[in-house]
Amino acid sequence: MLSFVVAISNNNVIGLDNKIPWYLPDDLKKFKEITTGKTKTMIMGRKTFESLPQILPDRQHVVLTRDKNYKVDDNRVTIVNNEEDLEKYIKDEKEYFVIGGEEIFSLLFPYTNKMYITEIDADIPGDTFFLKYDEKDWKVVELKKGKIDEDNKYEHLFKTLERK
Protein backbone atom coordinates (compact mmCIF):
# COMPACT_ATOMS: atom_id res chain seq x y z
CA MET A 1 0.00 0.00 0.00
CA LEU A 2 1.39 3.37 -0.97
CA SER A 3 0.92 6.52 1.11
CA PHE A 4 2.19 9.98 0.23
CA VAL A 5 3.92 12.14 2.84
CA VAL A 6 4.16 15.71 1.56
CA ALA A 7 4.13 19.35 2.65
CA ILE A 8 2.44 21.73 0.20
CA SER A 9 2.17 25.53 0.15
CA ASN A 10 -1.02 27.36 -0.90
CA ASN A 11 0.40 27.70 -4.43
CA ASN A 12 1.16 23.94 -4.60
CA VAL A 13 4.93 24.30 -4.15
CA ILE A 14 6.82 21.36 -2.65
CA GLY A 15 10.39 22.36 -3.52
CA LEU A 16 12.88 24.90 -4.81
CA ASP A 17 16.35 24.06 -6.16
CA ASN A 18 16.02 20.47 -4.88
CA LYS A 19 15.35 21.68 -1.33
CA ILE A 20 12.31 22.33 0.84
CA PRO A 21 11.79 26.11 0.54
CA TRP A 22 10.66 26.65 4.15
CA TYR A 23 11.78 25.69 7.61
CA LEU A 24 8.98 24.19 9.68
CA PRO A 25 10.23 22.02 12.58
CA ASP A 26 6.67 20.95 13.43
CA ASP A 27 6.35 19.40 9.95
CA LEU A 28 9.79 17.73 10.21
CA LYS A 29 8.69 16.20 13.53
CA LYS A 30 5.47 14.90 11.92
CA PHE A 31 7.44 13.48 8.96
CA LYS A 32 9.77 11.66 11.34
CA GLU A 33 6.84 10.35 13.39
CA ILE A 34 5.14 8.93 10.27
CA THR A 35 8.18 7.46 8.52
CA THR A 36 10.48 6.27 11.33
CA GLY A 37 10.58 2.65 12.44
CA LYS A 38 12.78 -0.37 11.76
CA THR A 39 10.06 -1.92 9.56
CA LYS A 40 9.14 1.29 7.72
CA THR A 41 10.19 2.06 4.15
CA MET A 42 10.24 5.34 2.23
CA ILE A 43 10.06 5.47 -1.58
CA MET A 44 11.56 8.45 -3.39
CA GLY A 45 13.15 9.61 -6.59
CA ARG A 46 16.90 9.93 -6.98
CA LYS A 47 16.87 13.74 -6.72
CA THR A 48 14.90 13.60 -3.48
CA PHE A 49 17.29 10.98 -2.12
CA GLU A 50 20.29 13.13 -3.02
CA SER A 51 18.70 16.14 -1.32
CA LEU A 52 18.59 14.35 2.05
CA PRO A 53 21.29 15.45 4.47
CA GLN A 54 22.13 11.77 5.04
CA ILE A 55 20.53 8.34 4.88
CA LEU A 56 17.75 8.79 7.41
CA PRO A 57 18.06 6.54 10.45
CA ASP A 58 15.68 3.74 11.46
CA ARG A 59 13.97 3.25 8.09
CA GLN A 60 14.60 1.75 4.68
CA HIS A 61 15.02 3.87 1.52
CA VAL A 62 13.83 2.78 -1.93
CA VAL A 63 15.23 5.05 -4.64
CA LEU A 64 13.62 5.16 -8.09
CA THR A 65 15.94 6.13 -10.93
CA ARG A 66 16.24 5.62 -14.68
CA ASP A 67 20.02 5.36 -14.26
CA LYS A 68 20.80 1.63 -14.34
CA ASN A 69 24.33 2.32 -13.05
CA TYR A 70 23.19 4.25 -9.97
CA LYS A 71 24.55 2.63 -6.82
CA VAL A 72 24.48 3.36 -3.10
CA ASP A 73 26.68 1.26 -0.87
CA ASP A 74 24.37 0.93 2.13
CA ASN A 75 22.05 -1.93 3.08
CA ARG A 76 19.33 0.58 4.05
CA VAL A 77 19.00 1.66 0.40
CA THR A 78 17.40 -0.31 -2.45
CA ILE A 79 17.69 1.00 -6.02
CA VAL A 80 14.74 0.39 -8.35
CA ASN A 81 14.92 1.18 -12.07
CA ASN A 82 12.09 -0.81 -13.58
CA GLU A 83 8.35 -1.05 -13.09
CA GLU A 84 8.43 -4.78 -12.30
CA ASP A 85 10.54 -4.14 -9.18
CA LEU A 86 8.21 -1.32 -8.18
CA GLU A 87 5.11 -3.51 -8.43
CA LYS A 88 5.89 -5.44 -5.25
CA TYR A 89 5.60 -2.22 -3.23
CA ILE A 90 2.35 -1.24 -4.95
CA LYS A 91 0.70 -4.62 -4.37
CA ASP A 92 2.00 -5.28 -0.83
CA GLU A 93 -0.44 -4.74 2.06
CA LYS A 94 2.34 -3.13 4.12
CA GLU A 95 2.31 0.68 4.09
CA TYR A 96 5.16 2.30 2.12
CA PHE A 97 5.72 6.06 2.34
CA VAL A 98 6.28 7.98 -0.91
CA ILE A 99 8.16 11.20 -0.10
CA GLY A 100 8.75 12.76 -3.53
CA GLY A 101 9.59 14.39 -5.71
CA GLU A 102 7.22 15.80 -8.28
CA GLU A 103 7.72 13.07 -10.92
CA ILE A 104 7.43 10.25 -8.39
CA PHE A 105 4.21 11.66 -6.92
CA SER A 106 2.72 11.87 -10.43
CA LEU A 107 3.90 8.37 -11.35
CA LEU A 108 2.57 6.70 -8.20
CA PHE A 109 -0.60 8.74 -7.59
CA PRO A 110 -2.94 6.18 -9.25
CA TYR A 111 -1.69 3.51 -6.80
CA THR A 112 -1.87 5.64 -3.66
CA ASN A 113 -4.49 4.97 -1.00
CA LYS A 114 -3.55 7.50 1.65
CA MET A 115 -1.95 10.95 1.86
CA TYR A 116 -0.36 12.59 4.89
CA ILE A 117 -0.37 16.25 3.87
CA THR A 118 0.97 19.29 5.67
CA GLU A 119 -0.84 22.29 4.19
CA ILE A 120 1.26 25.42 4.64
CA ASP A 121 -0.81 28.60 4.65
CA ALA A 122 1.52 30.72 2.52
CA ASP A 123 2.40 31.33 -1.11
CA ILE A 124 6.05 30.31 -1.38
CA PRO A 125 8.29 30.59 -4.46
CA GLY A 126 9.27 27.24 -5.92
CA ASP A 127 10.09 25.20 -9.00
CA THR A 128 8.65 21.85 -7.92
CA PHE A 129 4.92 21.33 -7.50
CA PHE A 130 2.48 18.79 -6.13
CA LEU A 131 0.01 17.37 -8.61
CA LYS A 132 -3.57 18.60 -8.82
CA TYR A 133 -6.05 16.09 -7.42
CA ASP A 134 -9.81 16.05 -6.96
CA GLU A 135 -10.60 16.36 -3.24
CA LYS A 136 -13.99 14.71 -3.74
CA ASP A 137 -12.17 11.41 -4.39
CA TRP A 138 -10.64 11.54 -0.90
CA LYS A 139 -12.07 11.58 2.61
CA VAL A 140 -10.45 13.43 5.50
CA VAL A 141 -9.66 10.98 8.31
CA GLU A 142 -7.58 13.31 10.46
CA LEU A 143 -7.19 17.06 10.74
CA LYS A 144 -4.90 18.82 13.21
CA LYS A 145 -3.71 22.39 13.38
CA GLY A 146 0.06 22.74 13.63
CA LYS A 147 1.71 24.92 16.23
CA ILE A 148 2.97 28.41 15.50
CA ASP A 149 5.91 29.84 17.45
CA GLU A 150 9.25 31.54 16.78
CA ASP A 151 10.52 28.38 14.99
CA ASN A 152 7.28 27.54 13.14
CA LYS A 153 6.44 30.80 11.41
CA TYR A 154 3.83 29.52 8.95
CA GLU A 155 0.32 28.52 9.86
CA HIS A 156 -0.07 24.89 8.86
CA LEU A 157 -2.52 22.04 9.02
CA PHE A 158 -1.83 18.31 9.19
CA LYS A 159 -4.36 16.48 7.06
CA THR A 160 -4.65 12.74 6.49
CA LEU A 161 -6.72 11.65 3.50
CA GLU A 162 -7.85 8.21 2.37
CA ARG A 163 -9.04 7.40 -1.11
CA LYS A 164 -12.82 6.83 -1.22
Tab-separated table of C-alpha atoms in Angstrom:
chain	number	residue	atom	x	y	z
A	1	MET	CA	0.000	0.000	0.000
A	2	LEU	CA	1.395	3.370	-0.966
A	3	SER	CA	0.921	6.517	1.110
A	4	PHE	CA	2.190	9.982	0.229
A	5	VAL	CA	3.917	12.142	2.841
A	6	VAL	CA	4.155	15.710	1.557
A	7	ALA	CA	4.133	19.353	2.649
A	8	ILE	CA	2.440	21.732	0.204
A	9	SER	CA	2.170	25.532	0.151
A	10	ASN	CA	-1.022	27.356	-0.905
A	11	ASN	CA	0.402	27.695	-4.426
A	12	ASN	CA	1.161	23.940	-4.603
A	13	VAL	CA	4.927	24.304	-4.147
A	14	ILE	CA	6.818	21.355	-2.646
A	15	GLY	CA	10.387	22.357	-3.516
A	16	LEU	CA	12.883	24.900	-4.808
A	17	ASP	CA	16.354	24.057	-6.156
A	18	ASN	CA	16.019	20.467	-4.885
A	19	LYS	CA	15.355	21.678	-1.331
A	20	ILE	CA	12.313	22.326	0.844
A	21	PRO	CA	11.786	26.110	0.542
A	22	TRP	CA	10.655	26.651	4.149
A	23	TYR	CA	11.776	25.689	7.611
A	24	LEU	CA	8.981	24.194	9.683
A	25	PRO	CA	10.230	22.016	12.578
A	26	ASP	CA	6.666	20.945	13.435
A	27	ASP	CA	6.355	19.399	9.955
A	28	LEU	CA	9.785	17.728	10.211
A	29	LYS	CA	8.691	16.202	13.528
A	30	LYS	CA	5.470	14.901	11.921
A	31	PHE	CA	7.443	13.479	8.960
A	32	LYS	CA	9.773	11.662	11.344
A	33	GLU	CA	6.838	10.352	13.387
A	34	ILE	CA	5.139	8.931	10.267
A	35	THR	CA	8.185	7.459	8.523
A	36	THR	CA	10.479	6.267	11.326
A	37	GLY	CA	10.576	2.651	12.436
A	38	LYS	CA	12.778	-0.366	11.759
A	39	THR	CA	10.061	-1.924	9.564
A	40	LYS	CA	9.138	1.292	7.719
A	41	THR	CA	10.194	2.062	4.154
A	42	MET	CA	10.241	5.340	2.229
A	43	ILE	CA	10.058	5.472	-1.577
A	44	MET	CA	11.562	8.447	-3.392
A	45	GLY	CA	13.152	9.614	-6.595
A	46	ARG	CA	16.902	9.930	-6.979
A	47	LYS	CA	16.866	13.738	-6.722
A	48	THR	CA	14.898	13.603	-3.477
A	49	PHE	CA	17.292	10.980	-2.120
A	50	GLU	CA	20.294	13.125	-3.015
A	51	SER	CA	18.696	16.145	-1.320
A	52	LEU	CA	18.587	14.351	2.047
A	53	PRO	CA	21.292	15.450	4.473
A	54	GLN	CA	22.133	11.766	5.035
A	55	ILE	CA	20.531	8.340	4.875
A	56	LEU	CA	17.753	8.787	7.409
A	57	PRO	CA	18.058	6.537	10.451
A	58	ASP	CA	15.678	3.742	11.460
A	59	ARG	CA	13.970	3.248	8.094
A	60	GLN	CA	14.602	1.754	4.680
A	61	HIS	CA	15.021	3.868	1.524
A	62	VAL	CA	13.826	2.785	-1.926
A	63	VAL	CA	15.231	5.048	-4.643
A	64	LEU	CA	13.618	5.156	-8.092
A	65	THR	CA	15.941	6.126	-10.934
A	66	ARG	CA	16.235	5.616	-14.676
A	67	ASP	CA	20.022	5.355	-14.262
A	68	LYS	CA	20.796	1.634	-14.340
A	69	ASN	CA	24.329	2.316	-13.048
A	70	TYR	CA	23.189	4.250	-9.969
A	71	LYS	CA	24.555	2.626	-6.816
A	72	VAL	CA	24.481	3.362	-3.101
A	73	ASP	CA	26.681	1.259	-0.874
A	74	ASP	CA	24.369	0.929	2.132
A	75	ASN	CA	22.052	-1.926	3.079
A	76	ARG	CA	19.330	0.584	4.053
A	77	VAL	CA	19.004	1.657	0.402
A	78	THR	CA	17.403	-0.308	-2.452
A	79	ILE	CA	17.695	0.999	-6.018
A	80	VAL	CA	14.743	0.386	-8.349
A	81	ASN	CA	14.918	1.177	-12.065
A	82	ASN	CA	12.093	-0.805	-13.580
A	83	GLU	CA	8.351	-1.051	-13.085
A	84	GLU	CA	8.426	-4.779	-12.298
A	85	ASP	CA	10.541	-4.145	-9.183
A	86	LEU	CA	8.213	-1.322	-8.177
A	87	GLU	CA	5.110	-3.512	-8.431
A	88	LYS	CA	5.889	-5.441	-5.246
A	89	TYR	CA	5.601	-2.222	-3.235
A	90	ILE	CA	2.353	-1.245	-4.953
A	91	LYS	CA	0.697	-4.623	-4.365
A	92	ASP	CA	1.998	-5.277	-0.834
A	93	GLU	CA	-0.439	-4.738	2.062
A	94	LYS	CA	2.342	-3.127	4.117
A	95	GLU	CA	2.305	0.679	4.090
A	96	TYR	CA	5.156	2.301	2.121
A	97	PHE	CA	5.715	6.060	2.339
A	98	VAL	CA	6.284	7.976	-0.907
A	99	ILE	CA	8.155	11.198	-0.099
A	100	GLY	CA	8.749	12.757	-3.532
A	101	GLY	CA	9.589	14.391	-5.714
A	102	GLU	CA	7.217	15.797	-8.281
A	103	GLU	CA	7.721	13.068	-10.923
A	104	ILE	CA	7.428	10.248	-8.389
A	105	PHE	CA	4.210	11.664	-6.917
A	106	SER	CA	2.715	11.874	-10.432
A	107	LEU	CA	3.897	8.369	-11.354
A	108	LEU	CA	2.568	6.704	-8.204
A	109	PHE	CA	-0.603	8.745	-7.591
A	110	PRO	CA	-2.939	6.178	-9.248
A	111	TYR	CA	-1.691	3.514	-6.801
A	112	THR	CA	-1.868	5.641	-3.661
A	113	ASN	CA	-4.494	4.967	-1.002
A	114	LYS	CA	-3.549	7.504	1.651
A	115	MET	CA	-1.946	10.949	1.860
A	116	TYR	CA	-0.363	12.590	4.893
A	117	ILE	CA	-0.366	16.249	3.868
A	118	THR	CA	0.970	19.287	5.669
A	119	GLU	CA	-0.838	22.289	4.193
A	120	ILE	CA	1.259	25.422	4.635
A	121	ASP	CA	-0.813	28.600	4.645
A	122	ALA	CA	1.523	30.720	2.518
A	123	ASP	CA	2.405	31.327	-1.114
A	124	ILE	CA	6.049	30.311	-1.383
A	125	PRO	CA	8.293	30.586	-4.461
A	126	GLY	CA	9.267	27.240	-5.922
A	127	ASP	CA	10.093	25.196	-9.004
A	128	THR	CA	8.654	21.847	-7.920
A	129	PHE	CA	4.920	21.332	-7.496
A	130	PHE	CA	2.478	18.789	-6.130
A	131	LEU	CA	0.006	17.368	-8.608
A	132	LYS	CA	-3.572	18.597	-8.823
A	133	TYR	CA	-6.051	16.092	-7.422
A	134	ASP	CA	-9.811	16.054	-6.956
A	135	GLU	CA	-10.604	16.361	-3.244
A	136	LYS	CA	-13.989	14.713	-3.743
A	137	ASP	CA	-12.168	11.406	-4.395
A	138	TRP	CA	-10.643	11.542	-0.896
A	139	LYS	CA	-12.066	11.584	2.614
A	140	VAL	CA	-10.452	13.434	5.501
A	141	VAL	CA	-9.665	10.982	8.309
A	142	GLU	CA	-7.575	13.307	10.463
A	143	LEU	CA	-7.186	17.063	10.737
A	144	LYS	CA	-4.898	18.817	13.215
A	145	LYS	CA	-3.712	22.395	13.378
A	146	GLY	CA	0.057	22.740	13.633
A	147	LYS	CA	1.710	24.918	16.229
A	148	ILE	CA	2.974	28.406	15.498
A	149	ASP	CA	5.906	29.842	17.452
A	150	GLU	CA	9.255	31.538	16.784
A	151	ASP	CA	10.516	28.384	14.986
A	152	ASN	CA	7.280	27.537	13.137
A	153	LYS	CA	6.439	30.803	11.409
A	154	TYR	CA	3.833	29.517	8.949
A	155	GLU	CA	0.319	28.518	9.855
A	156	HIS	CA	-0.075	24.890	8.856
A	157	LEU	CA	-2.522	22.043	9.016
A	158	PHE	CA	-1.829	18.315	9.187
A	159	LYS	CA	-4.362	16.482	7.058
A	160	THR	CA	-4.650	12.735	6.494
A	161	LEU	CA	-6.722	11.649	3.497
A	162	GLU	CA	-7.849	8.208	2.374
A	163	ARG	CA	-9.044	7.396	-1.112
A	164	LYS	CA	-12.817	6.827	-1.220
